[in-house]
């Protein structure tokens, strides 16, 4: 290996080390400087661009991320992870487009048909594009393939809940929690599904559930007692129970009397 290639490899290794340490800004700066070289081999340029795209996504620099990922795509058009990252860069961008994200996820799923994560992301993107039926079919198919990967379960729950299929999301989480009973993130997803189920149930209550409250009419309950007012007749001819006002007697004198008798 020549001295130049050794220097390039060492720089790329340094970028990976910085990213692993959580120093994403420094890693992205160093990767950008590395990509400014004109003597980079295609394989190194591809790795550096894809890594820079991932770092830019983490830093929410989505335009820059797409630039790096498109450069990586030009070098290796059949790389599924690059297509997946392009979908993420479109989906997570507040100014992005879910349709473009769905296109990228579809390409990633075609390149790696057995990857449940890519398929789940495609299903969620389709739901967000308004193609709920197609998206739900893909989500349910992905749920059958992967039931223990928390990252996949998170995407499945997001897509199914957004499609209004809360019961299906609950079944997915129940099965995942059975396989991973002590996972905290699954417990959080379970709480979310329970909340969505309760909210949906509350929103579907009918007029029959609260007839008197919705009618605005008065209804005399049988256990209500009116004190100090004239007798009143009910609609069916009955009499409303009347009570006299009474005051509670203090307990202390009674206790003295009981003590004296003992």
PDB file of N, CA and C in Angstrom, residues 144-203:
ATOM      1  N   UNK A 144     -44.927 -10.534  10.648  1.00  0.00           N
ATOM      2  CA  UNK A 144     -44.800 -11.992  10.673  1.00  0.00           C
ATOM      3  C   UNK A 144     -43.343 -12.426  10.540  1.00  0.00           C
ATOM      4  N   UNK A 145     -42.549 -11.610   9.851  1.00  0.00           N
ATOM      5  CA  UNK A 145     -41.142 -11.962   9.627  1.00  0.00           C
ATOM      6  C   UNK A 145     -40.296 -11.637  10.844  1.00  0.00           C
ATOM      7  N   UNK A 146     -40.497 -10.456  11.420  1.00  0.00           N
ATOM      8  CA  UNK A 146     -39.669 -10.004  12.536  1.00  0.00           C
ATOM      9  C   UNK A 146     -40.566  -9.669  13.731  1.00  0.00           C
ATOM     10  N   UNK A 147     -40.343 -10.373  14.844  1.00  0.00           N
ATOM     11  CA  UNK A 147     -41.151 -10.143  16.044  1.00  0.00           C
ATOM     12  C   UNK A 147     -40.299  -9.815  17.266  1.00  0.00           C
ATOM     13  N   UNK A 148     -38.978  -9.742  17.115  1.00  0.00           N
ATOM     14  CA  UNK A 148     -38.107  -9.498  18.263  1.00  0.00           C
ATOM     15  C   UNK A 148     -37.205  -8.274  18.090  1.00  0.00           C
ATOM     16  N   UNK A 149     -37.057  -7.760  16.867  1.00  0.00           N
ATOM     17  CA  UNK A 149     -36.218  -6.589  16.628  1.00  0.00           C
ATOM     18  C   UNK A 149     -36.979  -5.343  17.062  1.00  0.00           C
ATOM     19  N   UNK A 150     -36.478  -4.660  18.086  1.00  0.00           N
ATOM     20  CA  UNK A 150     -37.189  -3.513  18.653  1.00  0.00           C
ATOM     21  C   UNK A 150     -37.292  -2.383  17.648  1.00  0.00           C
ATOM     22  N   UNK A 151     -36.249  -2.183  16.845  1.00  0.00           N
ATOM     23  CA  UNK A 151     -36.288  -1.116  15.838  1.00  0.00           C
ATOM     24  C   UNK A 151     -37.402  -1.361  14.834  1.00  0.00           C
ATOM     25  N   UNK A 152     -37.594  -2.611  14.432  1.00  0.00           N
ATOM     26  CA  UNK A 152     -38.671  -2.948  13.493  1.00  0.00           C
ATOM     27  C   UNK A 152     -40.025  -2.791  14.172  1.00  0.00           C
ATOM     28  N   UNK A 153     -40.139  -3.239  15.420  1.00  0.00           N
ATOM     29  CA  UNK A 153     -41.404  -3.128  16.152  1.00  0.00           C
ATOM     30  C   UNK A 153     -41.821  -1.667  16.295  1.00  0.00           C
ATOM     31  N   UNK A 154     -40.849  -0.788  16.527  1.00  0.00           N
ATOM     32  CA  UNK A 154     -41.163   0.639  16.658  1.00  0.00           C
ATOM     33  C   UNK A 154     -41.773   1.183  15.374  1.00  0.00           C
ATOM     34  N   UNK A 155     -41.193   0.819  14.239  1.00  0.00           N
ATOM     35  CA  UNK A 155     -41.722   1.281  12.958  1.00  0.00           C
ATOM     36  C   UNK A 155     -43.105   0.683  12.698  1.00  0.00           C
ATOM     37  N   UNK A 156     -43.286  -0.588  13.033  1.00  0.00           N
ATOM     38  CA  UNK A 156     -44.586  -1.234  12.833  1.00  0.00           C
ATOM     39  C   UNK A 156     -45.671  -0.552  13.652  1.00  0.00           C
ATOM     40  N   UNK A 157     -45.370  -0.252  14.904  1.00  0.00           N
ATOM     41  CA  UNK A 157     -46.362   0.402  15.770  1.00  0.00           C
ATOM     42  C   UNK A 157     -46.699   1.787  15.236  1.00  0.00           C
ATOM     43  N   UNK A 158     -45.678   2.544  14.817  1.00  0.00           N
ATOM     44  CA  UNK A 158     -45.931   3.877  14.256  1.00  0.00           C
ATOM     45  C   UNK A 158     -46.879   3.789  13.058  1.00  0.00           C
ATOM     46  N   UNK A 159     -46.568   2.876  12.131  1.00  0.00           N
ATOM     47  CA  UNK A 159     -47.378   2.775  10.919  1.00  0.00           C
ATOM     48  C   UNK A 159     -48.790   2.295  11.185  1.00  0.00           C
ATOM     49  N   UNK A 160     -48.946   1.272  12.033  1.00  0.00           N
ATOM     50  CA  UNK A 160     -50.272   0.723  12.305  1.00  0.00           C
ATOM     51  C   UNK A 160     -51.137   1.700  13.080  1.00  0.00           C
ATOM     52  N   UNK A 161     -50.542   2.414  14.028  1.00  0.00           N
ATOM     53  CA  UNK A 161     -51.310   3.407  14.797  1.00  0.00           C
ATOM     54  C   UNK A 161     -51.755   4.548  13.895  1.00  0.00           C
ATOM     55  N   UNK A 162     -50.867   5.017  13.028  1.00  0.00           N
ATOM     56  CA  UNK A 162     -51.232   6.101  12.114  1.00  0.00           C
ATOM     57  C   UNK A 162     -52.294   5.660  11.110  1.00  0.00           C
ATOM     58  N   UNK A 163     -52.339   4.351  10.817  1.00  0.00           N
ATOM     59  CA  UNK A 163     -53.366   3.836   9.911  1.00  0.00           C
ATOM     60  C   UNK A 163     -54.672   3.529  10.631  1.00  0.00           C
ATOM     61  N   UNK A 164     -54.715   3.727  11.938  1.00  0.00           N
ATOM     62  CA  UNK A 164     -55.925   3.441  12.701  1.00  0.00           C
ATOM     63  C   UNK A 164     -56.083   1.982  13.078  1.00  0.00           C
ATOM     64  N   UNK A 165     -55.043   1.171  12.913  1.00  0.00           N
ATOM     65  CA  UNK A 165     -55.106  -0.256  13.239  1.00  0.00           C
ATOM     66  C   UNK A 165     -54.463  -0.487  14.612  1.00  0.00           C
ATOM     67  N   UNK A 166     -55.099   0.052  15.642  1.00  0.00           N
ATOM     68  CA  UNK A 166     -54.538  -0.030  16.990  1.00  0.00           C
ATOM     69  C   UNK A 166     -54.541  -1.465  17.504  1.00  0.00           C
ATOM     70  N   UNK A 167     -55.586  -2.224  17.200  1.00  0.00           N
ATOM     71  CA  UNK A 167     -55.648  -3.619  17.647  1.00  0.00           C
ATOM     72  C   UNK A 167     -54.502  -4.435  17.058  1.00  0.00           C
ATOM     73  N   UNK A 168     -54.196  -4.205  15.790  1.00  0.00           N
ATOM     74  CA  UNK A 168     -53.074  -4.914  15.168  1.00  0.00           C
ATOM     75  C   UNK A 168     -51.759  -4.510  15.816  1.00  0.00           C
ATOM     76  N   UNK A 169     -51.594  -3.225  16.130  1.00  0.00           N
ATOM     77  CA  UNK A 169     -50.377  -2.768  16.809  1.00  0.00           C
ATOM     78  C   UNK A 169     -50.262  -3.392  18.191  1.00  0.00           C
ATOM     79  N   UNK A 170     -51.386  -3.529  18.876  1.00  0.00           N
ATOM     80  CA  UNK A 170     -51.365  -4.152  20.216  1.00  0.00           C
ATOM     81  C   UNK A 170     -50.905  -5.601  20.128  1.00  0.00           C
ATOM     82  N   UNK A 171     -51.381  -6.342  19.131  1.00  0.00           N
ATOM     83  CA  UNK A 171     -50.974  -7.737  18.980  1.00  0.00           C
ATOM     84  C   UNK A 171     -49.482  -7.848  18.693  1.00  0.00           C
ATOM     85  N   UNK A 172     -48.963  -6.928  17.883  1.00  0.00           N
ATOM     86  CA  UNK A 172     -47.534  -6.942  17.576  1.00  0.00           C
ATOM     87  C   UNK A 172     -46.708  -6.722  18.840  1.00  0.00           C
ATOM     88  N   UNK A 173     -47.118  -5.742  19.657  1.00  0.00           N
ATOM     89  CA  UNK A 173     -46.362  -5.430  20.870  1.00  0.00           C
ATOM     90  C   UNK A 173     -46.487  -6.558  21.889  1.00  0.00           C
ATOM     91  N   UNK A 174     -47.671  -7.161  22.012  1.00  0.00           N
ATOM     92  CA  UNK A 174     -47.857  -8.273  22.949  1.00  0.00           C
ATOM     93  C   UNK A 174     -46.915  -9.423  22.611  1.00  0.00           C
ATOM     94  N   UNK A 175     -46.830  -9.769  21.341  1.00  0.00           N
ATOM     95  CA  UNK A 175     -45.950 -10.857  20.921  1.00  0.00           C
ATOM     96  C   UNK A 175     -44.488 -10.498  21.156  1.00  0.00           C
ATOM     97  N   UNK A 176     -44.115  -9.253  20.867  1.00  0.00           N
ATOM     98  CA  UNK A 176     -42.734  -8.830  21.073  1.00  0.00           C
ATOM     99  C   UNK A 176     -42.371  -8.822  22.547  1.00  0.00           C
ATOM    100  N   UNK A 177     -43.292  -8.409  23.416  1.00  0.00           N
ATOM    101  CA  UNK A 177     -43.016  -8.392  24.850  1.00  0.00           C
ATOM    102  C   UNK A 177     -42.925  -9.802  25.418  1.00  0.00           C
ATOM    103  N   UNK A 178     -43.650 -10.726  24.825  1.00  0.00           N
ATOM    104  CA  UNK A 178     -43.539 -12.115  25.257  1.00  0.00           C
ATOM    105  C   UNK A 178     -42.131 -12.646  24.985  1.00  0.00           C
ATOM    106  N   UNK A 179     -41.543 -12.236  23.852  1.00  0.00           N
ATOM    107  CA  UNK A 179     -40.197 -12.683  23.512  1.00  0.00           C
ATOM    108  C   UNK A 179     -39.120 -11.872  24.236  1.00  0.00           C
ATOM    109  N   UNK A 180     -39.424 -10.614  24.588  1.00  0.00           N
ATOM    110  CA  UNK A 180     -38.466  -9.748  25.298  1.00  0.00           C
ATOM    111  C   UNK A 180     -39.171  -9.094  26.491  1.00  0.00           C
ATOM    112  N   UNK A 181     -39.415  -9.839  27.566  1.00  0.00           N
ATOM    113  CA  UNK A 181     -40.264  -9.322  28.659  1.00  0.00           C
ATOM    114  C   UNK A 181     -39.659  -8.161  29.435  1.00  0.00           C
ATOM    115  N   UNK A 182     -38.345  -8.005  29.425  1.00  0.00           N
ATOM    116  CA  UNK A 182     -37.705  -6.975  30.248  1.00  0.00           C
ATOM    117  C   UNK A 182     -37.224  -5.775  29.442  1.00  0.00           C
ATOM    118  N   UNK A 183     -37.668  -5.667  28.201  1.00  0.00           N
ATOM    119  CA  UNK A 183     -37.225  -4.567  27.357  1.00  0.00           C
ATOM    120  C   UNK A 183     -38.009  -3.302  27.691  1.00  0.00           C
ATOM    121  N   UNK A 184     -37.303  -2.238  28.050  1.00  0.00           N
ATOM    122  CA  UNK A 184     -37.965  -0.991  28.460  1.00  0.00           C
ATOM    123  C   UNK A 184     -38.636  -0.282  27.289  1.00  0.00           C
ATOM    124  N   UNK A 185     -38.008  -0.334  26.127  1.00  0.00           N
ATOM    125  CA  UNK A 185     -38.606   0.354  24.978  1.00  0.00           C
ATOM    126  C   UNK A 185     -39.912  -0.317  24.564  1.00  0.00           C
ATOM    127  N   UNK A 186     -39.968  -1.639  24.661  1.00  0.00           N
ATOM    128  CA  UNK A 186     -41.222  -2.336  24.360  1.00  0.00           C
ATOM    129  C   UNK A 186     -42.292  -1.983  25.382  1.00  0.00           C
ATOM    130  N   UNK A 187     -41.891  -1.800  26.635  1.00  0.00           N
ATOM    131  CA  UNK A 187     -42.856  -1.366  27.651  1.00  0.00           C
ATOM    132  C   UNK A 187     -43.401   0.015  27.329  1.00  0.00           C
ATOM    133  N   UNK A 188     -42.531   0.896  26.831  1.00  0.00           N
ATOM    134  CA  UNK A 188     -42.981   2.228  26.432  1.00  0.00           C
ATOM    135  C   UNK A 188     -43.937   2.147  25.241  1.00  0.00           C
ATOM    136  N   UNK A 189     -43.634   1.272  24.277  1.00  0.00           N
ATOM    137  CA  UNK A 189     -44.533   1.084  23.133  1.00  0.00           C
ATOM    138  C   UNK A 189     -45.873   0.516  23.586  1.00  0.00           C
ATOM    139  N   UNK A 190     -45.853  -0.362  24.571  1.00  0.00           N
ATOM    140  CA  UNK A 190     -47.096  -0.924  25.100  1.00  0.00           C
ATOM    141  C   UNK A 190     -47.961   0.170  25.723  1.00  0.00           C
ATOM    142  N   UNK A 191     -47.341   1.077  26.477  1.00  0.00           N
ATOM    143  CA  UNK A 191     -48.080   2.192  27.067  1.00  0.00           C
ATOM    144  C   UNK A 191     -48.684   3.074  25.978  1.00  0.00           C
ATOM    145  N   UNK A 192     -47.934   3.285  24.907  1.00  0.00           N
ATOM    146  CA  UNK A 192     -48.457   4.108  23.817  1.00  0.00           C
ATOM    147  C   UNK A 192     -49.667   3.453  23.159  1.00  0.00           C
ATOM    148  N   UNK A 193     -49.573   2.143  22.930  1.00  0.00           N
ATOM    149  CA  UNK A 193     -50.694   1.441  22.301  1.00  0.00           C
ATOM    150  C   UNK A 193     -51.924   1.482  23.208  1.00  0.00           C
ATOM    151  N   UNK A 194     -51.726   1.306  24.498  1.00  0.00           N
ATOM    152  CA  UNK A 194     -52.858   1.377  25.436  1.00  0.00           C
ATOM    153  C   UNK A 194     -53.499   2.762  25.421  1.00  0.00           C
ATOM    154  N   UNK A 195     -52.662   3.796  25.367  1.00  0.00           N
ATOM    155  CA  UNK A 195     -53.201   5.155  25.315  1.00  0.00           C
ATOM    156  C   UNK A 195     -53.999   5.377  24.036  1.00  0.00           C
ATOM    157  N   UNK A 196     -53.454   4.925  22.905  1.00  0.00           N
ATOM    158  CA  UNK A 196     -54.156   5.100  21.636  1.00  0.00           C
ATOM    159  C   UNK A 196     -55.469   4.320  21.624  1.00  0.00           C
ATOM    160  N   UNK A 197     -55.468   3.126  22.231  1.00  0.00           N
ATOM    161  CA  UNK A 197     -56.703   2.344  22.293  1.00  0.00           C
ATOM    162  C   UNK A 197     -57.756   3.050  23.133  1.00  0.00           C
ATOM    163  N   UNK A 198     -57.340   3.614  24.268  1.00  0.00           N
ATOM    164  CA  UNK A 198     -58.287   4.335  25.122  1.00  0.00           C
ATOM    165  C   UNK A 198     -58.796   5.595  24.432  1.00  0.00           C
ATOM    166  N   UNK A 199     -57.896   6.305  23.752  1.00  0.00           N
ATOM    167  CA  UNK A 199     -58.312   7.530  23.054  1.00  0.00           C
ATOM    168  C   UNK A 199     -59.284   7.212  21.932  1.00  0.00           C
ATOM    169  N   UNK A 200     -59.025   6.130  21.194  1.00  0.00           N
ATOM    170  CA  UNK A 200     -59.920   5.744  20.110  1.00  0.00           C
ATOM    171  C   UNK A 200     -61.287   5.336  20.634  1.00  0.00           C
ATOM    172  N   UNK A 201     -61.287   4.595  21.739  1.00  0.00           N
ATOM    173  CA  UNK A 201     -62.552   4.161  22.325  1.00  0.00           C
ATOM    174  C   UNK A 201     -63.357   5.344  22.828  1.00  0.00           C
ATOM    175  N   UNK A 202     -62.666   6.310  23.431  1.00  0.00           N
ATOM    176  CA  UNK A 202     -63.358   7.494  23.928  1.00  0.00           C
ATOM    177  C   UNK A 202     -63.952   8.309  22.790  1.00  0.00           C
ATOM    178  N   UNK A 203     -63.260   8.343  21.657  1.00  0.00           N
ATOM    179  CA  UNK A 203     -63.745   9.129  20.532  1.00  0.00           C
ATOM    180  C   UNK A 203     -64.902   8.496  19.802  1.00  0.00           C
TER     181      UNK A 203
END
